[in-house]
Amino acid sequence: MGKPRWYNEAACIGADLEEFFSISGEQRPAVIDVYCAQCPVRPECLQFALDTHNYHGVWGGTTPAERKRERDRRRRGARAA
Ligand code: SF4
């Protein structure tokens, strides 16, 4: 799978992506504040990670643990609807 179209506008283009993927659980790396906080495609990035069940790294300025909670929240919302 290639890079999604929105990635062309990502604030992290050219950054050392190792920093985005060398995290786990609740750990919030500095790249979230440095890059994601000002990223114009943050919502698209988060949605992509949720849609593709991406469990590693920083996506949309979230940690893996935050995305798991968001997935669970959405699942509960879908069941209640
Ligand atoms: S939200 Fe963060 S990880 Fe996602 S594209 Fe933007 S800078 Fe990169």
PDB file of N, CA, C and O and ligand atoms in Angstrom:
ATOM      1  N   MET A   1       0.851  -1.192   0.000  1.00  0.00           N
ATOM      2  CA  MET A   1       0.000   0.000   0.000  1.00  0.00           C
ATOM      3  C   MET A   1       0.887   1.242   0.000  1.00  0.00           C
ATOM      4  O   MET A   1       1.811   1.345   0.785  1.00  0.00           O
ATOM      5  N   GLY A   2       0.597   2.199  -0.886  1.00  0.00           N
ATOM      6  CA  GLY A   2       1.376   3.429  -0.937  1.00  0.00           C
ATOM      7  C   GLY A   2       0.938   4.411   0.124  1.00  0.00           C
ATOM      8  O   GLY A   2       0.033   4.133   0.913  1.00  0.00           O
ATOM      9  N   LYS A   3       1.579   5.551   0.123  1.00  0.00           N
ATOM     10  CA  LYS A   3       1.218   6.570   1.103  1.00  0.00           C
ATOM     11  C   LYS A   3      -0.115   7.202   0.702  1.00  0.00           C
ATOM     12  O   LYS A   3      -0.358   7.454  -0.477  1.00  0.00           O
ATOM     13  N   PRO A   4      -0.966   7.488   1.675  1.00  0.00           N
ATOM     14  CA  PRO A   4      -2.234   8.147   1.339  1.00  0.00           C
ATOM     15  C   PRO A   4      -1.994   9.565   0.839  1.00  0.00           C
ATOM     16  O   PRO A   4      -0.988  10.188   1.161  1.00  0.00           O
ATOM     17  N   ARG A   5      -2.941  10.077   0.058  1.00  0.00           N
ATOM     18  CA  ARG A   5      -2.782  11.391  -0.575  1.00  0.00           C
ATOM     19  C   ARG A   5      -2.548  12.507   0.447  1.00  0.00           C
ATOM     20  O   ARG A   5      -1.760  13.407   0.229  1.00  0.00           O
ATOM     21  N   TRP A   6      -3.250  12.443   1.578  1.00  0.00           N
ATOM     22  CA  TRP A   6      -3.120  13.514   2.571  1.00  0.00           C
ATOM     23  C   TRP A   6      -1.704  13.618   3.116  1.00  0.00           C
ATOM     24  O   TRP A   6      -1.307  14.654   3.635  1.00  0.00           O
ATOM     25  N   TYR A   7      -0.938  12.548   2.981  1.00  0.00           N
ATOM     26  CA  TYR A   7       0.408  12.563   3.559  1.00  0.00           C
ATOM     27  C   TYR A   7       1.287  13.641   2.920  1.00  0.00           C
ATOM     28  O   TYR A   7       2.237  14.117   3.526  1.00  0.00           O
ATOM     29  N   ASN A   8       0.944  14.062   1.706  1.00  0.00           N
ATOM     30  CA  ASN A   8       1.736  15.110   1.053  1.00  0.00           C
ATOM     31  C   ASN A   8       1.703  16.427   1.818  1.00  0.00           C
ATOM     32  O   ASN A   8       2.538  17.288   1.604  1.00  0.00           O
ATOM     33  N   GLU A   9       0.705  16.586   2.691  1.00  0.00           N
ATOM     34  CA  GLU A   9       0.592  17.818   3.486  1.00  0.00           C
ATOM     35  C   GLU A   9       1.023  17.607   4.934  1.00  0.00           C
ATOM     36  O   GLU A   9       0.861  18.496   5.771  1.00  0.00           O
ATOM     37  N   ALA A  10       1.541  16.447   5.249  1.00  0.00           N
ATOM     38  CA  ALA A  10       1.885  16.136   6.640  1.00  0.00           C
ATOM     39  C   ALA A  10       3.046  16.981   7.154  1.00  0.00           C
ATOM     40  O   ALA A  10       4.003  17.256   6.429  1.00  0.00           O
ATOM     41  N   ALA A  11       2.924  17.389   8.396  1.00  0.00           N
ATOM     42  CA  ALA A  11       3.988  18.176   9.032  1.00  0.00           C
ATOM     43  C   ALA A  11       5.245  17.340   9.252  1.00  0.00           C
ATOM     44  O   ALA A  11       6.338  17.891   9.396  1.00  0.00           O
ATOM     45  N   CYS A  12       5.102  16.034   9.249  1.00  0.00           N
ATOM     46  CA  CYS A  12       6.251  15.177   9.557  1.00  0.00           C
ATOM     47  C   CYS A  12       7.030  14.746   8.320  1.00  0.00           C
ATOM     48  O   CYS A  12       7.964  13.948   8.430  1.00  0.00           O
ATOM     49  N   ILE A  13       6.694  15.265   7.168  1.00  0.00           N
ATOM     50  CA  ILE A  13       7.465  14.921   5.972  1.00  0.00           C
ATOM     51  C   ILE A  13       8.919  15.334   6.189  1.00  0.00           C
ATOM     52  O   ILE A  13       9.193  16.466   6.589  1.00  0.00           O
ATOM     53  N   GLY A  14       9.797  14.434   5.948  1.00  0.00           N
ATOM     54  CA  GLY A  14      11.227  14.717   6.103  1.00  0.00           C
ATOM     55  C   GLY A  14      11.741  14.496   7.513  1.00  0.00           C
ATOM     56  O   GLY A  14      12.948  14.557   7.744  1.00  0.00           O
ATOM     57  N   ALA A  15      10.837  14.250   8.460  1.00  0.00           N
ATOM     58  CA  ALA A  15      11.271  14.008   9.847  1.00  0.00           C
ATOM     59  C   ALA A  15      11.811  12.590   9.977  1.00  0.00           C
ATOM     60  O   ALA A  15      11.555  11.731   9.127  1.00  0.00           O
ATOM     61  N   ASP A  16      12.536  12.357  11.042  1.00  0.00           N
ATOM     62  CA  ASP A  16      13.038  11.017  11.335  1.00  0.00           C
ATOM     63  C   ASP A  16      11.877  10.196  11.878  1.00  0.00           C
ATOM     64  O   ASP A  16      11.486  10.348  13.039  1.00  0.00           O
ATOM     65  N   LEU A  17      11.280   9.371  11.027  1.00  0.00           N
ATOM     66  CA  LEU A  17      10.080   8.640  11.430  1.00  0.00           C
ATOM     67  C   LEU A  17      10.357   7.595  12.507  1.00  0.00           C
ATOM     68  O   LEU A  17       9.424   7.092  13.133  1.00  0.00           O
ATOM     69  N   GLU A  18      11.609   7.282  12.721  1.00  0.00           N
ATOM     70  CA  GLU A  18      11.963   6.357  13.801  1.00  0.00           C
ATOM     71  C   GLU A  18      11.408   6.878  15.131  1.00  0.00           C
ATOM     72  O   GLU A  18      10.923   6.120  15.964  1.00  0.00           O
ATOM     73  N   GLU A  19      11.446   8.194  15.296  1.00  0.00           N
ATOM     74  CA  GLU A  19      10.937   8.800  16.535  1.00  0.00           C
ATOM     75  C   GLU A  19       9.428   8.613  16.679  1.00  0.00           C
ATOM     76  O   GLU A  19       8.896   8.662  17.781  1.00  0.00           O
ATOM     77  N   PHE A  20       8.726   8.441  15.554  1.00  0.00           N
ATOM     78  CA  PHE A  20       7.272   8.286  15.588  1.00  0.00           C
ATOM     79  C   PHE A  20       6.872   6.851  15.900  1.00  0.00           C
ATOM     80  O   PHE A  20       5.740   6.594  16.264  1.00  0.00           O
ATOM     81  N   PHE A  21       7.802   5.937  15.707  1.00  0.00           N
ATOM     82  CA  PHE A  21       7.441   4.532  15.870  1.00  0.00           C
ATOM     83  C   PHE A  21       8.140   3.851  17.029  1.00  0.00           C
ATOM     84  O   PHE A  21       7.841   2.710  17.322  1.00  0.00           O
ATOM     85  N   SER A  22       9.062   4.547  17.684  1.00  0.00           N
ATOM     86  CA  SER A  22       9.768   3.913  18.797  1.00  0.00           C
ATOM     87  C   SER A  22       9.096   4.260  20.119  1.00  0.00           C
ATOM     88  O   SER A  22       9.724   4.714  21.060  1.00  0.00           O
ATOM     89  N   ILE A  23       7.774   4.082  20.163  1.00  0.00           N
ATOM     90  CA  ILE A  23       7.031   4.343  21.391  1.00  0.00           C
ATOM     91  C   ILE A  23       6.134   3.160  21.682  1.00  0.00           C
ATOM     92  O   ILE A  23       5.924   2.304  20.836  1.00  0.00           O
ATOM     93  N   SER A  24       5.586   3.145  22.867  1.00  0.00           N
ATOM     94  CA  SER A  24       4.617   2.105  23.197  1.00  0.00           C
ATOM     95  C   SER A  24       3.685   2.615  24.287  1.00  0.00           C
ATOM     96  O   SER A  24       4.005   3.560  25.009  1.00  0.00           O
ATOM     97  N   GLY A  25       2.536   1.993  24.364  1.00  0.00           N
ATOM     98  CA  GLY A  25       1.579   2.275  25.430  1.00  0.00           C
ATOM     99  C   GLY A  25       1.231   3.737  25.583  1.00  0.00           C
ATOM    100  O   GLY A  25       0.835   4.406  24.645  1.00  0.00           O
ATOM    101  N   GLU A  26       1.380   4.248  26.783  1.00  0.00           N
ATOM    102  CA  GLU A  26       0.968   5.616  27.114  1.00  0.00           C
ATOM    103  C   GLU A  26       2.065   6.649  26.861  1.00  0.00           C
ATOM    104  O   GLU A  26       1.851   7.837  27.043  1.00  0.00           O
ATOM    105  N   GLN A  27       3.238   6.203  26.499  1.00  0.00           N
ATOM    106  CA  GLN A  27       4.368   7.118  26.309  1.00  0.00           C
ATOM    107  C   GLN A  27       4.040   8.152  25.229  1.00  0.00           C
ATOM    108  O   GLN A  27       3.623   7.798  24.128  1.00  0.00           O
ATOM    109  N   ARG A  28       4.180   9.444  25.565  1.00  0.00           N
ATOM    110  CA  ARG A  28       3.898  10.513  24.585  1.00  0.00           C
ATOM    111  C   ARG A  28       5.221  11.151  24.162  1.00  0.00           C
ATOM    112  O   ARG A  28       5.772  11.968  24.886  1.00  0.00           O
ATOM    113  N   PRO A  29       5.701  10.810  22.997  1.00  0.00           N
ATOM    114  CA  PRO A  29       6.983  11.352  22.562  1.00  0.00           C
ATOM    115  C   PRO A  29       6.881  12.829  22.171  1.00  0.00           C
ATOM    116  O   PRO A  29       5.795  13.318  21.831  1.00  0.00           O
ATOM    117  N   ALA A  30       7.998  13.508  22.196  1.00  0.00           N
ATOM    118  CA  ALA A  30       8.035  14.948  21.896  1.00  0.00           C
ATOM    119  C   ALA A  30       7.564  15.254  20.486  1.00  0.00           C
ATOM    120  O   ALA A  30       7.087  16.363  20.219  1.00  0.00           O
ATOM    121  N   VAL A  31       7.648  14.298  19.579  1.00  0.00           N
ATOM    122  CA  VAL A  31       7.235  14.570  18.190  1.00  0.00           C
ATOM    123  C   VAL A  31       5.765  14.973  18.105  1.00  0.00           C
ATOM    124  O   VAL A  31       5.355  15.669  17.184  1.00  0.00           O
ATOM    125  N   ILE A  32       4.971  14.558  19.058  1.00  0.00           N
ATOM    126  CA  ILE A  32       3.547  14.928  19.046  1.00  0.00           C
ATOM    127  C   ILE A  32       3.417  16.439  19.172  1.00  0.00           C
ATOM    128  O   ILE A  32       2.646  17.071  18.447  1.00  0.00           O
ATOM    129  N   ASP A  33       4.176  17.018  20.086  1.00  0.00           N
ATOM    130  CA  ASP A  33       4.111  18.477  20.264  1.00  0.00           C
ATOM    131  C   ASP A  33       4.853  19.214  19.158  1.00  0.00           C
ATOM    132  O   ASP A  33       4.449  20.291  18.738  1.00  0.00           O
ATOM    133  N   VAL A  34       5.916  18.633  18.687  1.00  0.00           N
ATOM    134  CA  VAL A  34       6.746  19.309  17.681  1.00  0.00           C
ATOM    135  C   VAL A  34       6.094  19.269  16.299  1.00  0.00           C
ATOM    136  O   VAL A  34       6.054  20.273  15.595  1.00  0.00           O
ATOM    137  N   TYR A  35       5.547  18.132  15.922  1.00  0.00           N
ATOM    138  CA  TYR A  35       4.999  17.963  14.576  1.00  0.00           C
ATOM    139  C   TYR A  35       3.469  17.898  14.554  1.00  0.00           C
ATOM    140  O   TYR A  35       2.811  18.681  13.876  1.00  0.00           O
ATOM    141  N   CYS A  36       2.915  16.957  15.256  1.00  0.00           N
ATOM    142  CA  CYS A  36       1.478  16.688  15.135  1.00  0.00           C
ATOM    143  C   CYS A  36       0.617  17.863  15.578  1.00  0.00           C
ATOM    144  O   CYS A  36      -0.447  18.103  15.000  1.00  0.00           O
ATOM    145  N   ALA A  37       1.056  18.582  16.594  1.00  0.00           N
ATOM    146  CA  ALA A  37       0.245  19.685  17.122  1.00  0.00           C
ATOM    147  C   ALA A  37      -0.035  20.740  16.059  1.00  0.00           C
ATOM    148  O   ALA A  37      -1.051  21.425  16.122  1.00  0.00           O
ATOM    149  N   GLN A  38       0.828  20.862  15.074  1.00  0.00           N
ATOM    150  CA  GLN A  38       0.636  21.870  14.023  1.00  0.00           C
ATOM    151  C   GLN A  38       0.341  21.248  12.666  1.00  0.00           C
ATOM    152  O   GLN A  38       0.379  21.930  11.650  1.00  0.00           O
ATOM    153  N   CYS A  39       0.034  19.988  12.650  1.00  0.00           N
ATOM    154  CA  CYS A  39      -0.145  19.279  11.380  1.00  0.00           C
ATOM    155  C   CYS A  39      -1.535  19.543  10.793  1.00  0.00           C
ATOM    156  O   CYS A  39      -2.544  19.337  11.467  1.00  0.00           O
ATOM    157  N   PRO A  40      -1.619  19.950   9.522  1.00  0.00           N
ATOM    158  CA  PRO A  40      -2.915  20.249   8.919  1.00  0.00           C
ATOM    159  C   PRO A  40      -3.740  19.007   8.583  1.00  0.00           C
ATOM    160  O   PRO A  40      -4.922  19.122   8.295  1.00  0.00           O
ATOM    161  N   VAL A  41      -3.114  17.842   8.605  1.00  0.00           N
ATOM    162  CA  VAL A  41      -3.856  16.619   8.260  1.00  0.00           C
ATOM    163  C   VAL A  41      -3.949  15.665   9.450  1.00  0.00           C
ATOM    164  O   VAL A  41      -4.108  14.460   9.287  1.00  0.00           O
ATOM    165  N   ARG A  42      -3.931  16.219  10.616  1.00  0.00           N
ATOM    166  CA  ARG A  42      -3.995  15.391  11.833  1.00  0.00           C
ATOM    167  C   ARG A  42      -5.261  14.513  11.882  1.00  0.00           C
ATOM    168  O   ARG A  42      -5.169  13.325  12.168  1.00  0.00           O
ATOM    169  N   PRO A  43      -6.453  15.077  11.580  1.00  0.00           N
ATOM    170  CA  PRO A  43      -7.653  14.222  11.608  1.00  0.00           C
ATOM    171  C   PRO A  43      -7.579  13.073  10.606  1.00  0.00           C
ATOM    172  O   PRO A  43      -7.973  11.946  10.902  1.00  0.00           O
ATOM    173  N   GLU A  44      -7.083  13.372   9.404  1.00  0.00           N
ATOM    174  CA  GLU A  44      -6.977  12.333   8.380  1.00  0.00           C
ATOM    175  C   GLU A  44      -5.993  11.250   8.813  1.00  0.00           C
ATOM    176  O   GLU A  44      -6.203  10.057   8.578  1.00  0.00           O
ATOM    177  N   CYS A  45      -4.901  11.675   9.427  1.00  0.00           N
ATOM    178  CA  CYS A  45      -3.877  10.743   9.896  1.00  0.00           C
ATOM    179  C   CYS A  45      -4.463   9.816  10.965  1.00  0.00           C
ATOM    180  O   CYS A  45      -4.281   8.596  10.910  1.00  0.00           O
ATOM    181  N   LEU A  46      -5.190  10.385  11.905  1.00  0.00           N
ATOM    182  CA  LEU A  46      -5.800   9.560  12.954  1.00  0.00           C
ATOM    183  C   LEU A  46      -6.822   8.604  12.361  1.00  0.00           C
ATOM    184  O   LEU A  46      -6.838   7.411  12.693  1.00  0.00           O
ATOM    185  N   GLN A  47      -7.661   9.107  11.469  1.00  0.00           N
ATOM    186  CA  GLN A  47      -8.684   8.239  10.873  1.00  0.00           C
ATOM    187  C   GLN A  47      -8.051   7.093  10.098  1.00  0.00           C
ATOM    188  O   GLN A  47      -8.529   5.952  10.148  1.00  0.00           O
ATOM    189  N   PHE A  48      -6.973   7.389   9.392  1.00  0.00           N
ATOM    190  CA  PHE A  48      -6.271   6.349   8.633  1.00  0.00           C
ATOM    191  C   PHE A  48      -5.789   5.247   9.573  1.00  0.00           C
ATOM    192  O   PHE A  48      -5.955   4.060   9.299  1.00  0.00           O
ATOM    193  N   ALA A  49      -5.210   5.640  10.688  1.00  0.00           N
ATOM    194  CA  ALA A  49      -4.698   4.645  11.641  1.00  0.00           C
ATOM    195  C   ALA A  49      -5.833   3.823  12.231  1.00  0.00           C
ATOM    196  O   ALA A  49      -5.698   2.605  12.411  1.00  0.00           O
ATOM    197  N   LEU A  50      -6.960   4.465  12.519  1.00  0.00           N
ATOM    198  CA  LEU A  50      -8.102   3.727  13.069  1.00  0.00           C
ATOM    199  C   LEU A  50      -8.676   2.778  12.013  1.00  0.00           C
ATOM    200  O   LEU A  50      -9.000   1.630  12.316  1.00  0.00           O
ATOM    201  N   ASP A  51      -8.780   3.252  10.783  1.00  0.00           N
ATOM    202  CA  ASP A  51      -9.336   2.419   9.708  1.00  0.00           C
ATOM    203  C   ASP A  51      -8.452   1.225   9.387  1.00  0.00           C
ATOM    204  O   ASP A  51      -8.944   0.164   9.016  1.00  0.00           O
ATOM    205  N   THR A  52      -7.157   1.414   9.485  1.00  0.00           N
ATOM    206  CA  THR A  52      -6.225   0.350   9.096  1.00  0.00           C
ATOM    207  C   THR A  52      -5.729  -0.443  10.299  1.00  0.00           C
ATOM    208  O   THR A  52      -4.828  -1.268  10.164  1.00  0.00           O
ATOM    209  N   HIS A  53      -6.314  -0.163  11.479  1.00  0.00           N
ATOM    210  CA  HIS A  53      -5.945  -0.888  12.708  1.00  0.00           C
ATOM    211  C   HIS A  53      -4.448  -0.827  12.952  1.00  0.00           C
ATOM    212  O   HIS A  53      -3.808  -1.840  13.231  1.00  0.00           O
ATOM    213  N   ASN A  54      -3.921   0.369  12.833  1.00  0.00           N
ATOM    214  CA  ASN A  54      -2.492   0.542  13.025  1.00  0.00           C
ATOM    215  C   ASN A  54      -2.193   0.725  14.512  1.00  0.00           C
ATOM    216  O   ASN A  54      -2.568   1.726  15.112  1.00  0.00           O
ATOM    217  N   TYR A  55      -1.549  -0.268  15.070  1.00  0.00           N
ATOM    218  CA  TYR A  55      -1.363  -0.306  16.520  1.00  0.00           C
ATOM    219  C   TYR A  55      -0.009   0.224  16.975  1.00  0.00           C
ATOM    220  O   TYR A  55       0.280   0.209  18.158  1.00  0.00           O
ATOM    221  N   HIS A  56       0.814   0.668  16.046  1.00  0.00           N
ATOM    222  CA  HIS A  56       2.166   1.094  16.419  1.00  0.00           C
ATOM    223  C   HIS A  56       2.383   2.563  16.064  1.00  0.00           C
ATOM    224  O   HIS A  56       1.889   3.047  15.053  1.00  0.00           O
ATOM    225  N   GLY A  57       3.130   3.220  16.902  1.00  0.00           N
ATOM    226  CA  GLY A  57       3.585   4.569  16.584  1.00  0.00           C
ATOM    227  C   GLY A  57       2.585   5.675  16.849  1.00  0.00           C
ATOM    228  O   GLY A  57       1.519   5.480  17.424  1.00  0.00           O
ATOM    229  N   VAL A  58       2.991   6.867  16.411  1.00  0.00           N
ATOM    230  CA  VAL A  58       2.190   8.078  16.564  1.00  0.00           C
ATOM    231  C   VAL A  58       1.399   8.290  15.276  1.00  0.00           C
ATOM    232  O   VAL A  58       1.969   8.336  14.195  1.00  0.00           O
ATOM    233  N   TRP A  59       0.102   8.413  15.408  1.00  0.00           N
ATOM    234  CA  TRP A  59      -0.762   8.743  14.257  1.00  0.00           C
ATOM    235  C   TRP A  59      -1.755   9.785  14.743  1.00  0.00           C
ATOM    236  O   TRP A  59      -2.385   9.601  15.790  1.00  0.00           O
ATOM    237  N   GLY A  60      -1.900  10.848  13.999  1.00  0.00           N
ATOM    238  CA  GLY A  60      -2.853  11.884  14.399  1.00  0.00           C
ATOM    239  C   GLY A  60      -2.539  12.479  15.762  1.00  0.00           C
ATOM    240  O   GLY A  60      -3.427  12.968  16.452  1.00  0.00           O
ATOM    241  N   GLY A  61      -1.299  12.422  16.144  1.00  0.00           N
ATOM    242  CA  GLY A  61      -0.909  12.966  17.441  1.00  0.00           C
ATOM    243  C   GLY A  61      -1.368  12.121  18.617  1.00  0.00           C
ATOM    244  O   GLY A  61      -1.503  12.643  19.730  1.00  0.00           O
ATOM    245  N   THR A  62      -1.623  10.849  18.377  1.00  0.00           N
ATOM    246  CA  THR A  62      -2.073   9.974  19.462  1.00  0.00           C
ATOM    247  C   THR A  62      -1.092   8.833  19.696  1.00  0.00           C
ATOM    248  O   THR A  62      -0.376   8.421  18.785  1.00  0.00           O
ATOM    249  N   THR A  63      -1.129   8.328  20.896  1.00  0.00           N
ATOM    250  CA  THR A  63      -0.324   7.151  21.231  1.00  0.00           C
ATOM    251  C   THR A  63      -1.144   5.898  20.915  1.00  0.00           C
ATOM    252  O   THR A  63      -2.371   5.974  20.741  1.00  0.00           O
ATOM    253  N   PRO A  64      -0.490   4.746  20.862  1.00  0.00           N
ATOM    254  CA  PRO A  64      -1.244   3.506  20.657  1.00  0.00           C
ATOM    255  C   PRO A  64      -2.344   3.318  21.703  1.00  0.00           C
ATOM    256  O   PRO A  64      -3.451   2.899  21.376  1.00  0.00           O
ATOM    257  N   ALA A  65      -2.067   3.650  22.949  1.00  0.00           N
ATOM    258  CA  ALA A  65      -3.069   3.481  24.007  1.00  0.00           C
ATOM    259  C   ALA A  65      -4.258   4.415  23.789  1.00  0.00           C
ATOM    260  O   ALA A  65      -5.414   4.029  23.989  1.00  0.00           O
ATOM    261  N   GLU A  66      -3.995   5.639  23.353  1.00  0.00           N
ATOM    262  CA  GLU A  66      -5.093   6.578  23.089  1.00  0.00           C
ATOM    263  C   GLU A  66      -5.951   6.095  21.919  1.00  0.00           C
ATOM    264  O   GLU A  66      -7.175   6.231  21.939  1.00  0.00           O
ATOM    265  N   ARG A  67      -5.313   5.528  20.904  1.00  0.00           N
ATOM    266  CA  ARG A  67      -6.091   5.029  19.762  1.00  0.00           C
ATOM    267  C   ARG A  67      -6.926   3.817  20.161  1.00  0.00           C
ATOM    268  O   ARG A  67      -8.042   3.650  19.693  1.00  0.00           O
ATOM    269  N   LYS A  68      -6.384   3.001  21.018  1.00  0.00           N
ATOM    270  CA  LYS A  68      -7.171   1.846  21.480  1.00  0.00           C
ATOM    271  C   LYS A  68      -8.420   2.337  22.208  1.00  0.00           C
ATOM    272  O   LYS A  68      -9.523   1.835  21.976  1.00  0.00           O
ATOM    273  N   ARG A  69      -8.252   3.337  23.062  1.00  0.00           N
ATOM    274  CA  ARG A  69      -9.421   3.874  23.774  1.00  0.00           C
ATOM    275  C   ARG A  69     -10.429   4.475  22.787  1.00  0.00           C
ATOM    276  O   ARG A  69     -11.629   4.311  22.939  1.00  0.00           O
ATOM    277  N   GLU A  70      -9.913   5.189  21.776  1.00  0.00           N
ATOM    278  CA  GLU A  70     -10.804   5.797  20.784  1.00  0.00           C
ATOM    279  C   GLU A  70     -11.543   4.716  19.986  1.00  0.00           C
ATOM    280  O   GLU A  70     -12.741   4.849  19.717  1.00  0.00           O
ATOM    281  N   ARG A  71     -10.842   3.665  19.620  1.00  0.00           N
ATOM    282  CA  ARG A  71     -11.501   2.560  18.900  1.00  0.00           C
ATOM    283  C   ARG A  71     -12.599   1.950  19.762  1.00  0.00           C
ATOM    284  O   ARG A  71     -13.700   1.694  19.294  1.00  0.00           O
ATOM    285  N   ASP A  72     -12.287   1.716  21.033  1.00  0.00           N
ATOM    286  CA  ASP A  72     -13.275   1.129  21.945  1.00  0.00           C
ATOM    287  C   ASP A  72     -14.478   2.058  22.094  1.00  0.00           C
ATOM    288  O   ASP A  72     -15.624   1.612  22.102  1.00  0.00           O
ATOM    289  N   ARG A  73     -14.202   3.364  22.204  1.00  0.00           N
ATOM    290  CA  ARG A  73     -15.275   4.335  22.357  1.00  0.00           C
ATOM    291  C   ARG A  73     -16.187   4.323  21.124  1.00  0.00           C
ATOM    292  O   ARG A  73     -17.408   4.312  21.243  1.00  0.00           O
ATOM    293  N   ARG A  74     -15.578   4.292  19.952  1.00  0.00           N
ATOM    294  CA  ARG A  74     -16.372   4.289  18.718  1.00  0.00           C
ATOM    295  C   ARG A  74     -17.174   2.997  18.585  1.00  0.00           C
ATOM    296  O   ARG A  74     -18.305   3.007  18.119  1.00  0.00           O
ATOM    297  N   ARG A  75     -16.563   1.890  18.994  1.00  0.00           N
ATOM    298  CA  ARG A  75     -17.256   0.604  18.928  1.00  0.00           C
ATOM    299  C   ARG A  75     -18.491   0.623  19.836  1.00  0.00           C
ATOM    300  O   ARG A  75     -19.556   0.162  19.457  1.00  0.00           O
ATOM    301  N   ARG A  76     -18.304   1.166  21.041  1.00  0.00           N
ATOM    302  CA  ARG A  76     -19.444   1.238  21.969  1.00  0.00           C
ATOM    303  C   ARG A  76     -20.535   2.140  21.388  1.00  0.00           C
ATOM    304  O   ARG A  76     -21.714   1.824  21.477  1.00  0.00           O
ATOM    305  N   GLY A  77     -20.107   3.253  20.761  1.00  0.00           N
ATOM    306  CA  GLY A  77     -21.073   4.177  20.162  1.00  0.00           C
ATOM    307  C   GLY A  77     -21.831   3.518  19.022  1.00  0.00           C
ATOM    308  O   GLY A  77     -23.036   3.704  18.873  1.00  0.00           O
ATOM    309  N   ALA A  78     -21.137   2.732  18.222  1.00  0.00           N
ATOM    310  CA  ALA A  78     -21.774   2.056  17.094  1.00  0.00           C
ATOM    311  C   ALA A  78     -22.790   1.027  17.584  1.00  0.00           C
ATOM    312  O   ALA A  78     -23.853   0.849  16.991  1.00  0.00           O
ATOM    313  N   ARG A  79     -22.464   0.360  18.692  1.00  0.00           N
ATOM    314  CA  ARG A  79     -23.378  -0.652  19.241  1.00  0.00           C
ATOM    315  C   ARG A  79     -24.636  -0.002  19.816  1.00  0.00           C
ATOM    316  O   ARG A  79     -25.712  -0.547  19.723  1.00  0.00           O
ATOM    317  N   ALA A  80     -24.451   1.191  20.407  1.00  0.00           N
ATOM    318  CA  ALA A  80     -25.573   1.864  21.058  1.00  0.00           C
ATOM    319  C   ALA A  80     -26.526   2.497  20.035  1.00  0.00           C
ATOM    320  O   ALA A  80     -27.675   2.756  20.324  1.00  0.00           O
ATOM    321  N   ALA A  81     -26.021   2.743  18.815  1.00  0.00           N
ATOM    322  CA  ALA A  81     -26.860   3.413  17.790  1.00  0.00           C
ATOM    323  C   ALA A  81     -27.898   2.480  17.193  1.00  0.00           C
ATOM    324  O   ALA A  81     -27.849   1.326  17.262  1.00  0.00           O
TER     325      ALA A  81
HETATM  326  S1  SF4 B   1      -0.574  13.986  12.644  1.00  0.00           S
HETATM  327 FE1  SF4 B   1       1.582  13.658  13.198  1.00  0.00          FE
HETATM  328  S2  SF4 B   1       2.077  11.606  12.431  1.00  0.00           S
HETATM  329 FE2  SF4 B   1       0.193  12.264  11.421  1.00  0.00          FE
HETATM  330  S3  SF4 B   1       0.842  13.180   9.498  1.00  0.00           S
HETATM  331 FE3  SF4 B   1       0.671  14.815  10.989  1.00  0.00          FE
HETATM  332  S4  SF4 B   1       2.701  15.077  11.879  1.00  0.00           S
HETATM  333 FE4  SF4 B   1       2.663  13.093  10.831  1.00  0.00          FE
END
